mmCIF file of C-alpha atoms in Angstrom:
data_model
loop_
_atom_site.group_PDB
_atom_site.id
_atom_site.type_symbol
_atom_site.label_atom_id
_atom_site.label_comp_id
_atom_site.label_asym_id
_atom_site.label_seq_id
_atom_site.Cartn_x
_atom_site.Cartn_y
_atom_site.Cartn_z
ATOM 1 C CA MET A 1 -0.302 0.031 0.119
ATOM 2 C CA ARG A 2 2.842 2.181 0.926
ATOM 3 C CA ALA A 3 4.666 1.264 -2.097
ATOM 4 C CA ASN A 4 1.496 2.361 -4.362
ATOM 5 C CA ARG A 5 1.633 5.753 -3.008
ATOM 6 C CA ILE A 6 4.948 6.561 -2.858
ATOM 7 C CA LEU A 7 4.374 5.404 -7.002
ATOM 8 C CA LEU A 8 1.923 7.562 -7.191
ATOM 9 C CA ILE A 9 3.541 10.453 -5.895
ATOM 10 C CA LEU A 10 6.618 10.158 -8.149
ATOM 11 C CA THR A 11 4.149 9.495 -10.956
ATOM 12 C CA ALA A 12 2.512 12.716 -10.385
ATOM 13 C CA LEU A 13 5.870 14.962 -9.836
ATOM 14 C CA LEU A 14 7.095 13.531 -12.827
ATOM 15 C CA LEU A 15 3.674 14.276 -14.845
ATOM 16 C CA LEU A 16 3.975 17.961 -13.409
ATOM 17 C CA THR A 17 7.558 18.247 -14.223
ATOM 18 C CA THR A 18 6.710 17.109 -17.882
ATOM 19 C CA VAL A 19 3.900 20.067 -18.041
ATOM 20 C CA ALA A 20 6.288 22.589 -16.558
ATOM 21 C CA MET A 21 8.956 21.827 -18.708
ATOM 22 C CA SER A 22 7.002 21.734 -22.038
ATOM 23 C CA GLY A 23 6.806 24.862 -23.848
ATOM 24 C CA THR A 24 10.068 26.285 -22.685
ATOM 25 C CA ILE A 25 13.240 26.165 -24.427
ATOM 26 C CA PRO A 26 16.386 26.025 -22.189
ATOM 27 C CA VAL A 27 18.772 28.981 -22.501
ATOM 28 C CA GLY A 28 21.705 27.996 -24.812
ATOM 29 C CA THR A 29 19.532 25.940 -27.354
ATOM 30 C CA TYR A 30 20.384 26.771 -30.738
ATOM 31 C CA VAL A 31 17.237 27.108 -33.164
ATOM 32 C CA THR A 32 17.801 26.897 -37.179
ATOM 33 C CA VAL A 33 15.192 28.699 -39.013
ATOM 34 C CA ARG A 34 14.107 29.400 -42.627
ATOM 35 C CA THR A 35 13.164 32.836 -43.650
ATOM 36 C CA VAL A 36 9.895 33.311 -45.539
ATOM 37 C CA SER A 37 10.100 36.384 -47.414
ATOM 38 C CA THR A 38 13.062 38.460 -48.700
ATOM 39 C CA MET A 39 14.369 41.185 -46.280
ATOM 40 C CA LYS A 40 16.104 44.479 -47.584
ATOM 41 C CA SER A 41 17.990 47.070 -45.713
ATOM 42 C CA GLY A 42 16.652 49.762 -48.104
ATOM 43 C CA THR A 43 12.959 48.787 -47.687
ATOM 44 C CA ASN A 44 12.265 47.054 -44.100
ATOM 45 C CA HIS A 45 12.838 49.233 -40.934
ATOM 46 C CA SER A 46 14.000 48.467 -37.242
ATOM 47 C CA GLY A 47 11.190 46.975 -35.161
ATOM 48 C CA GLN A 48 9.619 45.295 -38.305
ATOM 49 C CA SER A 49 8.542 41.515 -37.783
ATOM 50 C CA TRP A 50 9.548 38.539 -39.728
ATOM 51 C CA THR A 51 8.582 35.220 -40.100
ATOM 52 C CA GLY A 52 9.932 31.662 -40.687
ATOM 53 C CA THR A 53 9.786 28.145 -39.875
ATOM 54 C CA LEU A 54 11.943 25.553 -37.953
ATOM 55 C CA VAL A 55 14.212 24.013 -40.115
ATOM 56 C CA ASN A 56 14.671 20.670 -37.714
ATOM 57 C CA ASP A 57 12.522 19.339 -34.518
ATOM 58 C CA LEU A 58 13.565 21.073 -31.677
ATOM 59 C CA VAL A 59 14.461 18.605 -29.015
ATOM 60 C CA VAL A 60 15.554 19.411 -25.347
ATOM 61 C CA ASN A 61 16.584 17.376 -22.472
ATOM 62 C CA GLY A 62 17.806 14.726 -25.001
ATOM 63 C CA ASN A 63 14.218 13.490 -25.733
ATOM 64 C CA GLN A 64 11.474 15.867 -25.216
ATOM 65 C CA THR A 65 10.249 17.531 -28.571
ATOM 66 C CA VAL A 66 9.125 21.087 -28.028
ATOM 67 C CA ALA A 67 8.571 21.978 -31.429
ATOM 68 C CA HIS A 68 8.712 20.275 -34.868
ATOM 69 C CA ALA A 69 10.308 21.039 -38.449
ATOM 70 C CA GLY A 70 7.886 23.606 -40.262
ATOM 71 C CA ASP A 71 6.472 25.147 -36.814
ATOM 72 C CA PRO A 72 6.413 28.775 -37.242
ATOM 73 C CA VAL A 73 8.701 31.040 -36.022
ATOM 74 C CA LYS A 74 8.598 35.003 -35.562
ATOM 75 C CA GLY A 75 11.341 37.360 -35.408
ATOM 76 C CA VAL A 76 12.093 41.114 -35.466
ATOM 77 C CA ILE A 77 14.543 43.296 -37.443
ATOM 78 C CA THR A 78 16.579 44.846 -34.520
ATOM 79 C CA TYR A 79 18.522 47.660 -36.837
ATOM 80 C CA ALA A 80 18.011 48.345 -40.332
ATOM 81 C CA LYS A 81 20.461 50.991 -42.294
ATOM 82 C CA ASP A 82 19.733 51.879 -45.849
ATOM 83 C CA SER A 83 22.877 51.853 -47.753
ATOM 84 C CA GLY A 84 25.121 55.078 -48.690
ATOM 85 C CA ARG A 85 25.707 55.806 -52.352
ATOM 86 C CA ILE A 86 29.519 55.857 -51.866
ATOM 87 C CA HIS A 87 30.440 54.687 -48.975
ATOM 88 C CA ALA A 88 28.542 52.625 -45.790
ATOM 89 C CA PRO A 89 27.064 49.600 -46.937
ATOM 90 C CA GLY A 90 23.401 48.488 -45.827
ATOM 91 C CA LEU A 91 22.872 46.531 -42.546
ATOM 92 C CA LEU A 92 20.230 44.310 -41.269
ATOM 93 C CA THR A 93 20.164 42.964 -37.564
ATOM 94 C CA LEU A 94 17.814 40.075 -36.475
ATOM 95 C CA ARG A 95 16.770 38.104 -33.553
ATOM 96 C CA LEU A 96 14.046 35.585 -32.828
ATOM 97 C CA LYS A 97 11.075 36.690 -30.536
ATOM 98 C CA GLU A 98 8.768 33.346 -30.734
ATOM 99 C CA VAL A 99 9.357 29.690 -31.720
ATOM 100 C CA ASN A 100 6.048 27.949 -32.240
ATOM 101 C CA GLY A 101 4.282 30.309 -29.848
ATOM 102 C CA VAL A 102 6.736 30.246 -27.109
ATOM 103 C CA PRO A 103 8.268 33.573 -26.237
ATOM 104 C CA VAL A 104 11.933 33.948 -26.303
ATOM 105 C CA THR A 105 15.018 36.258 -26.623
ATOM 106 C CA SER A 106 17.793 35.106 -28.871
ATOM 107 C CA SER A 107 21.297 35.991 -30.274
ATOM 108 C CA SER A 108 21.324 38.434 -32.858
ATOM 109 C CA ARG A 109 22.472 37.922 -36.593
ATOM 110 C CA SER A 110 23.697 40.887 -38.788
ATOM 111 C CA TYR A 111 24.072 40.667 -42.561
ATOM 112 C CA LYS A 112 25.641 43.537 -44.109
ATOM 113 C CA GLY A 113 25.635 44.674 -48.056
ATOM 114 C CA LYS A 114 29.053 44.463 -50.231
ATOM 115 C CA SER A 115 31.617 47.080 -49.702
ATOM 116 C CA HIS A 116 31.713 49.829 -51.947
ATOM 117 C CA THR A 117 35.358 50.027 -52.579
ATOM 118 C CA THR A 118 35.861 47.731 -55.453
ATOM 119 C CA SER A 119 32.812 49.073 -57.168
ATOM 120 C CA ASN A 120 33.637 52.475 -56.656
ATOM 121 C CA ALA A 121 37.441 52.093 -57.674
ATOM 122 C CA THR A 122 36.444 50.124 -60.804
ATOM 123 C CA LYS A 123 34.075 52.923 -61.846
ATOM 124 C CA ILE A 124 36.040 55.958 -60.903
ATOM 125 C CA GLY A 125 39.617 54.746 -62.202
ATOM 126 C CA GLY A 126 37.964 53.204 -65.156
ATOM 127 C CA GLY A 127 36.479 56.546 -65.979
ATOM 128 C CA THR A 128 39.808 58.156 -65.456
ATOM 129 C CA GLY A 129 41.704 55.779 -67.626
ATOM 130 C CA LEU A 130 39.092 56.262 -70.416
ATOM 131 C CA GLY A 131 39.268 59.925 -70.306
ATOM 132 C CA ALA A 132 42.780 60.052 -70.338
ATOM 133 C CA LEU A 133 43.019 57.627 -73.458
ATOM 134 C CA ILE A 134 40.437 59.817 -75.126
ATOM 135 C CA GLY A 135 41.889 63.240 -74.331
ATOM 136 C CA GLY A 136 45.489 62.116 -75.161
ATOM 137 C CA LEU A 137 44.298 60.730 -78.409
ATOM 138 C CA ALA A 138 42.445 64.229 -78.850
ATOM 139 C CA GLY A 139 45.098 66.533 -77.766
ATOM 140 C CA GLY A 140 48.318 65.101 -76.668
ATOM 141 C CA GLY A 141 49.845 65.243 -73.050
ATOM 142 C CA LYS A 142 47.361 68.385 -72.141
ATOM 143 C CA GLY A 143 44.572 66.687 -73.258
ATOM 144 C CA ALA A 144 45.272 63.650 -71.420
ATOM 145 C CA LEU A 145 45.482 65.415 -68.413
ATOM 146 C CA ILE A 146 41.986 67.396 -69.215
ATOM 147 C CA GLY A 147 40.488 64.189 -70.386
ATOM 148 C CA ALA A 148 41.917 62.178 -67.293
ATOM 149 C CA GLY A 149 39.812 64.667 -64.815
ATOM 150 C CA ALA A 150 36.801 64.350 -66.948
ATOM 151 C CA GLY A 151 36.758 60.761 -66.670
ATOM 152 C CA ALA A 152 37.315 60.734 -62.959
ATOM 153 C CA ALA A 153 34.047 63.022 -62.695
ATOM 154 C CA ALA A 154 32.263 60.931 -65.246
ATOM 155 C CA GLY A 155 33.399 57.862 -63.184
ATOM 156 C CA THR A 156 32.253 59.119 -59.718
ATOM 157 C CA GLY A 157 28.859 60.087 -60.983
ATOM 158 C CA LEU A 158 28.299 56.747 -61.978
ATOM 159 C CA ALA A 159 29.497 55.541 -58.631
ATOM 160 C CA LEU A 160 26.707 58.252 -57.288
ATOM 161 C CA ALA A 161 23.981 56.951 -59.677
ATOM 162 C CA THR A 162 24.769 52.942 -59.150
ATOM 163 C CA GLY A 163 26.480 52.749 -55.692
ATOM 164 C CA LYS A 164 24.109 51.577 -52.961
ATOM 165 C CA GLN A 165 25.110 47.936 -51.625
ATOM 166 C CA GLN A 166 22.106 46.974 -49.692
ATOM 167 C CA ALA A 167 22.167 43.972 -47.268
ATOM 168 C CA VAL A 168 19.402 41.418 -48.645
ATOM 169 C CA ILE A 169 18.275 38.515 -46.827
ATOM 170 C CA PRO A 170 16.687 36.150 -49.523
ATOM 171 C CA ALA A 171 13.488 34.318 -48.842
ATOM 172 C CA GLU A 172 14.333 30.698 -47.817
ATOM 173 C CA THR A 173 17.419 31.824 -46.151
ATOM 174 C CA VAL A 174 18.732 29.425 -43.296
ATOM 175 C CA MET A 175 19.922 30.802 -40.109
ATOM 176 C CA SER A 176 20.579 29.606 -36.496
ATOM 177 C CA PHE A 177 20.003 31.897 -33.062
ATOM 178 C CA ARG A 178 20.880 30.706 -29.810
ATOM 179 C CA ILE A 179 18.339 31.141 -27.015
ATOM 180 C CA ASN A 180 19.014 33.968 -24.338
ATOM 181 C CA SER A 181 15.793 33.352 -22.527
ATOM 182 C CA SER A 182 12.448 31.395 -23.069
ATOM 183 C CA GLN A 183 8.967 31.879 -20.847
#
């Protein structure tokens, strides 16, 4: 009789522990997600939400599945900066805020647009060289100097007109976050 009572109490405690543990994701757990839509530093803004899905089942404590592959996740864009034309590429920073209905806070993931350096150097340097060549052919040494200046100005204009280097996170991008807290 006493053994049955102890067994009943242990079973109840185990059940309560399981219920209490379900729906929580331990700190330090890595969650891998796939984004649903494309995000761009030039069009998205800080504070804007994004959605995705789990890539793998989320298993905690060795055998407890808290969420399944394909379950929804929600996140927030914590920082979005538009690209400059000549320098400072675009930047996006993301965090998770919910995994399958469970509120969480997570590490952040940052994405930066391409550097302007190579593109601008090619446009300005190419314009300078082409201007010097044309000026040299038309007017000798003095023409080459004038042509180089005009070509550099044209190359700089081209860099200004086409220079935005946005951070882009395409739809279906897979990324991992580390859970910092869960409720």
